[in-house]
Short mmCIF file of C-alpha atoms in Angstrom, two decimals:
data_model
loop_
_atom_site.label_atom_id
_atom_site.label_comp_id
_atom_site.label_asym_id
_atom_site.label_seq_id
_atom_site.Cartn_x
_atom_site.Cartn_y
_atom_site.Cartn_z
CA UNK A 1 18.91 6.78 -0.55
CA UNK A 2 18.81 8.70 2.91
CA UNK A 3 18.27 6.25 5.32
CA UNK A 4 17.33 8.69 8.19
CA UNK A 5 13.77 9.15 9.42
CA UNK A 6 12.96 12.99 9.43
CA UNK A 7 11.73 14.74 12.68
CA UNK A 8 8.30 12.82 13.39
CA UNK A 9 5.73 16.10 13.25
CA UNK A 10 8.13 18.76 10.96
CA UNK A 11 7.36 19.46 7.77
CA UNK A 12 9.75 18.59 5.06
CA UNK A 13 10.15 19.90 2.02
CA UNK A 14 11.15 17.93 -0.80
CA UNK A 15 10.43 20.18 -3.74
CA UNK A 16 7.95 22.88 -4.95
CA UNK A 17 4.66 21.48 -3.93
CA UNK A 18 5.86 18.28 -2.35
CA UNK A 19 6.38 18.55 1.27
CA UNK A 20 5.78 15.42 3.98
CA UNK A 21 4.81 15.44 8.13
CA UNK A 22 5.79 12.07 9.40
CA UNK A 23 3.65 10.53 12.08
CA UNK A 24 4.70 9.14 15.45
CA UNK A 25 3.68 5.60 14.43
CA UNK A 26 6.94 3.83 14.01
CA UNK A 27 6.85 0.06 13.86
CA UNK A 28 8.19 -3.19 12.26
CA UNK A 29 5.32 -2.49 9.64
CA UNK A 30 5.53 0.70 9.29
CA UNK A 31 9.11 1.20 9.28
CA UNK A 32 10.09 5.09 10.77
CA UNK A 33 6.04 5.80 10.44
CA UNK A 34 3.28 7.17 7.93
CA UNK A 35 4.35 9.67 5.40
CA UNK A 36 1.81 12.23 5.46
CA UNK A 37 1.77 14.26 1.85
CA UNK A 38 0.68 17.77 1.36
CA UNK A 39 0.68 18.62 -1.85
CA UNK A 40 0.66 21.86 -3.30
CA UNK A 41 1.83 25.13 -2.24
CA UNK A 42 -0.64 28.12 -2.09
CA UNK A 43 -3.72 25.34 -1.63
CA UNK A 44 -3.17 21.85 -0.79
CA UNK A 45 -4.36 18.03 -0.95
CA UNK A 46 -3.68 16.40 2.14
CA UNK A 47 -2.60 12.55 1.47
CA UNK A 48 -2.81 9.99 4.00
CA UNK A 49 -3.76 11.78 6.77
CA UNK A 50 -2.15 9.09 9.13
CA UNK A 51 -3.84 7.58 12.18
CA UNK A 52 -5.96 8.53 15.23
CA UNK A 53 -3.40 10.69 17.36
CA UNK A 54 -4.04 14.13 18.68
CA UNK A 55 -0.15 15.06 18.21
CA UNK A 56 -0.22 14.18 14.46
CA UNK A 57 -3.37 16.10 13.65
CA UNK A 58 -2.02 19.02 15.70
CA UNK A 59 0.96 18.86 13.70
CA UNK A 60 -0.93 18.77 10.58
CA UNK A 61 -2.26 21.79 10.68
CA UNK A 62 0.67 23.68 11.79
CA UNK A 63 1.99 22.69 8.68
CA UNK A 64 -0.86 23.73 6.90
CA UNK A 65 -0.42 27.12 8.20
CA UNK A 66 -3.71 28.67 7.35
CA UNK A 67 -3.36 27.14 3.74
CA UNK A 68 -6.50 26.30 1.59
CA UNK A 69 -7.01 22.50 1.62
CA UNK A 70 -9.29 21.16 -1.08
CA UNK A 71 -8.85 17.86 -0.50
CA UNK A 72 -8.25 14.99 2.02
CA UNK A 73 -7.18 12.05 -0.55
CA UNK A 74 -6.41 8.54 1.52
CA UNK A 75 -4.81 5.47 -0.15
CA UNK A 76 -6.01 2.44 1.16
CA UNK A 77 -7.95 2.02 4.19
CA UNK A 78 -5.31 0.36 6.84
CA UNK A 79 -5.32 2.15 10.62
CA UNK A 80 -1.93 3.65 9.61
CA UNK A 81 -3.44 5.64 7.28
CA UNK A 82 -7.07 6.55 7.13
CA UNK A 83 -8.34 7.44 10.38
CA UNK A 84 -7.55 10.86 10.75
CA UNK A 85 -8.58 11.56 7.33
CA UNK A 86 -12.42 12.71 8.62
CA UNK A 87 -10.65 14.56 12.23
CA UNK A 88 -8.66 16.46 9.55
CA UNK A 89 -11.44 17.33 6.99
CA UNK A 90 -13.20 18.53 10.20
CA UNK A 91 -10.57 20.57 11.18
CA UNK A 92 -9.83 21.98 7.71
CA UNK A 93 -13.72 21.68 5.71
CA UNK A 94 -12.05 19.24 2.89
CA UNK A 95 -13.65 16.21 1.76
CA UNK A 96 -12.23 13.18 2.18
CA UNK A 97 -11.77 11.21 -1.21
CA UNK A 98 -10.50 7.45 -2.08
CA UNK A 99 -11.66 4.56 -3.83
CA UNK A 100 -13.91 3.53 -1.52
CA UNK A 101 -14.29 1.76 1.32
CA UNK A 102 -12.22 -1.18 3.05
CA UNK A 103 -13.55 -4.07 0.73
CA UNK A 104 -14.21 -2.07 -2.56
CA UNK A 105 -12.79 -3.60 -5.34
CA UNK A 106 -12.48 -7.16 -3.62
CA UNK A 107 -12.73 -10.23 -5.60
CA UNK A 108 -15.11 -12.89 -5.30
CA UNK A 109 -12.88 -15.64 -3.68
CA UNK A 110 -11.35 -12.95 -1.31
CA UNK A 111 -14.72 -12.64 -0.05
CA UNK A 112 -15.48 -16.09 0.25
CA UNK A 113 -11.97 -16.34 2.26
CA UNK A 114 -12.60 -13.33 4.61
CA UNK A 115 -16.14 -14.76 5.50
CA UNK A 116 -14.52 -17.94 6.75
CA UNK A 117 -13.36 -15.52 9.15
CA UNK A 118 -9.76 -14.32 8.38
CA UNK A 119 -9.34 -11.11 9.04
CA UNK A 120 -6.83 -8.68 7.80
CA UNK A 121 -3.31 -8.94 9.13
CA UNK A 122 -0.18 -6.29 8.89
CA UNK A 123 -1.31 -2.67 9.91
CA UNK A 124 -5.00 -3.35 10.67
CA UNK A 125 -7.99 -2.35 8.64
CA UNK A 126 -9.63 0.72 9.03
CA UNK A 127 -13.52 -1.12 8.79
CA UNK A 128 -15.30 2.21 9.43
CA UNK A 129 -13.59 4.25 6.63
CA UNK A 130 -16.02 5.59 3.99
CA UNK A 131 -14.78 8.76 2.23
CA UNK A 132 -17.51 11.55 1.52
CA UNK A 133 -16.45 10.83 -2.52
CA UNK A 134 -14.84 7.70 -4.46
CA UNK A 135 -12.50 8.77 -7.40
CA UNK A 136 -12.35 5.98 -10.01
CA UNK A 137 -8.89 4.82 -11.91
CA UNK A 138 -8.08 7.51 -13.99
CA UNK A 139 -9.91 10.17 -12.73
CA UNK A 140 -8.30 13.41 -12.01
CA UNK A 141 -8.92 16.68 -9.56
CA UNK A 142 -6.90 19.86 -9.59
CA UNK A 143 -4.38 20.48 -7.13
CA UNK A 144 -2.96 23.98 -6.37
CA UNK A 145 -2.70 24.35 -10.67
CA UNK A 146 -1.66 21.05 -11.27
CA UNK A 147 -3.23 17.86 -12.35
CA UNK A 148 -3.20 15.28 -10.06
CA UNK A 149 -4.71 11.47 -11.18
CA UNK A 150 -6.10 8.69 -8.86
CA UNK A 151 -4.63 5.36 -10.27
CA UNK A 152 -6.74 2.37 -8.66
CA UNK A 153 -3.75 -0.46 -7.64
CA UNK A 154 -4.98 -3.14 -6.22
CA UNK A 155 -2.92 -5.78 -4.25
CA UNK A 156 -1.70 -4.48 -0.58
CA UNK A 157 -5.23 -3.60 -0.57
CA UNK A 158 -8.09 -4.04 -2.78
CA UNK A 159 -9.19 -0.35 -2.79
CA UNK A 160 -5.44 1.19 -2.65
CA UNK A 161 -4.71 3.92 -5.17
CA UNK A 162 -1.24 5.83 -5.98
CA UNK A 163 -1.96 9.64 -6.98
CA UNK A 164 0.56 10.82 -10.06
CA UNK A 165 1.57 14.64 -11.02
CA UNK A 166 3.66 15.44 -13.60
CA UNK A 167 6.55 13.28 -13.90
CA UNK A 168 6.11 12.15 -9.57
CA UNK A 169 3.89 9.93 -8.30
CA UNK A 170 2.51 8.58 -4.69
CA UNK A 171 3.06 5.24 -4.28
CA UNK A 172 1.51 4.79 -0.98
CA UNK A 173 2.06 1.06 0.09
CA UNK A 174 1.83 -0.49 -3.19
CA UNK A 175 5.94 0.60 -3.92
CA UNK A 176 8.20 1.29 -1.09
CA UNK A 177 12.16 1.35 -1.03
CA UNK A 178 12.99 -0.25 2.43
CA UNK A 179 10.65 -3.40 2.09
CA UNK A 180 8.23 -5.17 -0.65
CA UNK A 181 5.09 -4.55 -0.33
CA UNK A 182 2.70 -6.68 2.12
CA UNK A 183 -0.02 -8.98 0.38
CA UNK A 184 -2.42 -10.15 3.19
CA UNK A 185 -5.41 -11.93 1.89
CA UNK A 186 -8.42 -11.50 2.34
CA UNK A 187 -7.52 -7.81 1.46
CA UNK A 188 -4.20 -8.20 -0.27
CA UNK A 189 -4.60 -10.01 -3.27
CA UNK A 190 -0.83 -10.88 -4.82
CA UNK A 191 -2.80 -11.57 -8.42
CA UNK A 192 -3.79 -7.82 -8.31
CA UNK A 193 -0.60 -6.52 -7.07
CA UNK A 194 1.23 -8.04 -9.89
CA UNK A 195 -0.74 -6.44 -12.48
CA UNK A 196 -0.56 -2.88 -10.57
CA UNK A 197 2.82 -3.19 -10.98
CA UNK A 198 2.48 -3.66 -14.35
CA UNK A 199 0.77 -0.90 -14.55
CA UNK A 200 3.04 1.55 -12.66
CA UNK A 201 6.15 -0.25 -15.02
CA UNK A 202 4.35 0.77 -18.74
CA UNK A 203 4.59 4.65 -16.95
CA UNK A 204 7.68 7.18 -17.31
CA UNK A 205 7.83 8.63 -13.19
CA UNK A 206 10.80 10.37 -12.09
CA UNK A 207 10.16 9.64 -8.45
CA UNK A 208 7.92 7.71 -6.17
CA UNK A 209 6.52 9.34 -2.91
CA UNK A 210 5.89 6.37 -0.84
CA UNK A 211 3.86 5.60 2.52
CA UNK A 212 6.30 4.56 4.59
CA UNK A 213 10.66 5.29 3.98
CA UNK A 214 12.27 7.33 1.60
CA UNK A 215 11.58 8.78 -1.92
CA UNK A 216 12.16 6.19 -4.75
CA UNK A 217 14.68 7.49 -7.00
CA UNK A 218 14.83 4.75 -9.51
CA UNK A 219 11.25 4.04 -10.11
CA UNK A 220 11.68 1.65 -13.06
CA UNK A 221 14.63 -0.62 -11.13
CA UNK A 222 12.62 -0.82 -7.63
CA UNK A 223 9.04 -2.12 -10.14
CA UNK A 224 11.76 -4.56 -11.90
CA UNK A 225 13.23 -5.64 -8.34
CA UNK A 226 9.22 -5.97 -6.65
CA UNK A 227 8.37 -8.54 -9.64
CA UNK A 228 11.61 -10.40 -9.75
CA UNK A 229 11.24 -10.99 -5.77
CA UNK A 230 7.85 -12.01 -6.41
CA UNK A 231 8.68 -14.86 -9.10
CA UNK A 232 11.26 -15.76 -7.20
CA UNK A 233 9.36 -16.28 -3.82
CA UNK A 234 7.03 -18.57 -5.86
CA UNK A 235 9.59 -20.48 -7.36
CA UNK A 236 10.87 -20.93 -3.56
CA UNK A 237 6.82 -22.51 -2.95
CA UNK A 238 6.55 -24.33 -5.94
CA UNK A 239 9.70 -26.21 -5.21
CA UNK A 240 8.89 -26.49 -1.73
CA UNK A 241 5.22 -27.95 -2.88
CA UNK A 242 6.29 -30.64 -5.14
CA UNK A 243 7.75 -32.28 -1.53
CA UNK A 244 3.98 -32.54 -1.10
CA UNK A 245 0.73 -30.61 0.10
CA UNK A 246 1.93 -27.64 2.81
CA UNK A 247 -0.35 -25.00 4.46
CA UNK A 248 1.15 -21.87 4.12
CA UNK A 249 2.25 -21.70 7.40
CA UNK A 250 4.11 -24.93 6.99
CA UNK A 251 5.82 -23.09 3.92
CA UNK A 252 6.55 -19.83 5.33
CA UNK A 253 8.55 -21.97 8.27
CA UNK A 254 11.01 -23.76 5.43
CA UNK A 255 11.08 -20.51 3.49
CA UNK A 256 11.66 -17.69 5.86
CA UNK A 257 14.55 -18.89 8.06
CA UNK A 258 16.14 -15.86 8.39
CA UNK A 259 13.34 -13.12 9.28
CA UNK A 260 12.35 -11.42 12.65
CA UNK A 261 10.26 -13.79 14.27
CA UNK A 262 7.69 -11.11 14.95
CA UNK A 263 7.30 -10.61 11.36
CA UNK A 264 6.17 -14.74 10.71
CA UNK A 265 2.65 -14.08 10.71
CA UNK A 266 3.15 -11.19 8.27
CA UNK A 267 5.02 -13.72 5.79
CA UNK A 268 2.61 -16.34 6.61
CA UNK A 269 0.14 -14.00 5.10
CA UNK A 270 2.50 -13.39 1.89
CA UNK A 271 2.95 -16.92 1.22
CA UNK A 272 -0.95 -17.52 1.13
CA UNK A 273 -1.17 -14.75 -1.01
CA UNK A 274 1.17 -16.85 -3.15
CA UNK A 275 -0.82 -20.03 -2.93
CA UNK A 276 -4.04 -18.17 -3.73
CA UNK A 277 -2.31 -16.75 -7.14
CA UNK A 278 -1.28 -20.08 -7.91
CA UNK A 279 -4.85 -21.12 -7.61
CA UNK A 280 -6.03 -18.46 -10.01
CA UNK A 281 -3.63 -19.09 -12.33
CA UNK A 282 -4.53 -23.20 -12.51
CA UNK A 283 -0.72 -24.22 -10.88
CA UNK A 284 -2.17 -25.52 -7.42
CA UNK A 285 -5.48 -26.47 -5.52
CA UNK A 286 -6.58 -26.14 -2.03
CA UNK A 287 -7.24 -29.55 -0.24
CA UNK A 288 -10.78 -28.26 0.70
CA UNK A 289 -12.52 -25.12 0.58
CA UNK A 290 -10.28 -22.27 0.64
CA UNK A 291 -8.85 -21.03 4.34
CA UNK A 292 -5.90 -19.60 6.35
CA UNK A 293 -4.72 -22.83 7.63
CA UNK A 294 -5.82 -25.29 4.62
CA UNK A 295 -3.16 -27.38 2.62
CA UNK A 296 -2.27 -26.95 -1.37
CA UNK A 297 -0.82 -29.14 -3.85
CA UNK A 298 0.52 -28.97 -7.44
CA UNK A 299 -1.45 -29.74 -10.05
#
């Protein structure tokens, strides 16, 4: 796997109809920055259009180069990738299409959590985003000849999607090579998640296209190493739970001893996503009404 970021605001190429202009946004989350997909050759769909920054969208459309674009598509509604979708579609007269806005497809008990008043952690949430037209799981649009399909994976967001064409398909957030996924309740739900990539392991794709890193070139092996990591993360807070009720906080502090401090809050957040599964699936119960900071024990 290359390792090396390409030139933040080039266009690479990556084969016929796949081509990617990074964005300046580098971070601990966002490893060497968005990956901003255009896809097709002649006429394109733009995916992830990135954040708000002037030198991105300028880059943008030098890449486009005069090109047709038929289509803005955005993931998931997090500031790293939504916000310029509209400035672009502006720039370019595209609509902007996704699932939905921030919250679509949240479950009931997320949105009893996020109106205790936990907010989204990791990247941000893009709250304003509403795209001019929602595509539903399964539905398809043409792109430059081929077919491309909107797949609706929930779990680093509840209204994420990955895009597939052909035998390659944009995994956005939900599968990345240089880092699992982050869960983040109220809008990352870890139940979801596992059953997206459930989804994405029952399919035959010869490459993923992430968000953020470098092409996936064993699909099936990085899907079997996400849900392995997963169980074994929750075996680490089961066994940590039957030495009695923990917040997640407490959990992530005897679990993560050897992470960047700056990233504790992040896998705070991933730990609570694990507590909340565990709820769902009948292994554990908060000690009180469901919150950021409330303890869980066994059942």
């Amino acid at each position: 796997m290359n390792t090396q970021p390409p030139t933040a605001g080039a266009l690479t190429e990556y084969e016929p109809g796949v081509a990617m202009v990074l964005a300046p946004n580098a971070s601990p989350m966002t490893y060497w920055g968005t990956n901003t997909w255009l896809i097709g050759e002649n006429r394109l769909a733009v995916l992830d259009p990135g954040p708000m920054d002037q030198a991105h969208l300028s880059a943008l459309i030098n890449a486009i180069d005069g090109r047709p674009v038929d289509y803005i598509l955005v993931s998931h509604a997090h500031v790293d990738h939504s916000p310029l979708a509209h400035p672009l579609a502006t720039e370019v007269g595209a609509p902007v299409l996704a699932f939905g806005p921030a919250t679509r497809g949240q479950k009931p008990h997320m949105q009893a959590l996020a109106a205790t008043g936990l907010a989204g952690g990791g990247e941000g949430i893009d709250a304003g985003f509403k795209p001019d037209r929602t595509l539903e799981d399964g539905e398809t649009i043409l792109v430059d000849g081929r077919m491309l399909t909107a797949l609706h994976t929930p779990g680093h967001m509840s209204n994420h999607l990955c895009f597939a064409m052909e035998d390659i398909l944009f995994s956005a957030d939900h599968v990345m090579g240089w880092a699992s996924s982050l869960v983040s309740p109220p809008d990352g739900d870890l139940t979801e998640f596992m059953k997206s990539c459930e989804k994405l392991a029952a399919r035959q794709d010869r490459i993923y296209y992430p968000g953020h890193g470098a092409p996936v070139e064993n699909p099936a092996d990085r899907i079997a190493w996400l849900l392995n990591h997963r169980r074994s993360r929750e075996s680490q807070i089961v066994a940590a739970l039957r030495d009695g009720p923990a917040s997640a906080s407490t959990l992530t502090k005897r679990i993560y001893t050897d992470v960047n401090p700056a990233l504790l809050p992040a896998a705070t957040r991933n730990v609570l996503a694990h507590l909340i599964d565990l709820v769902q699936r009948g292994q554990a119960k908060p000690l009180g009404d469901l919150a950021a900071e409330v303890k869980f024990q066994l059942i």
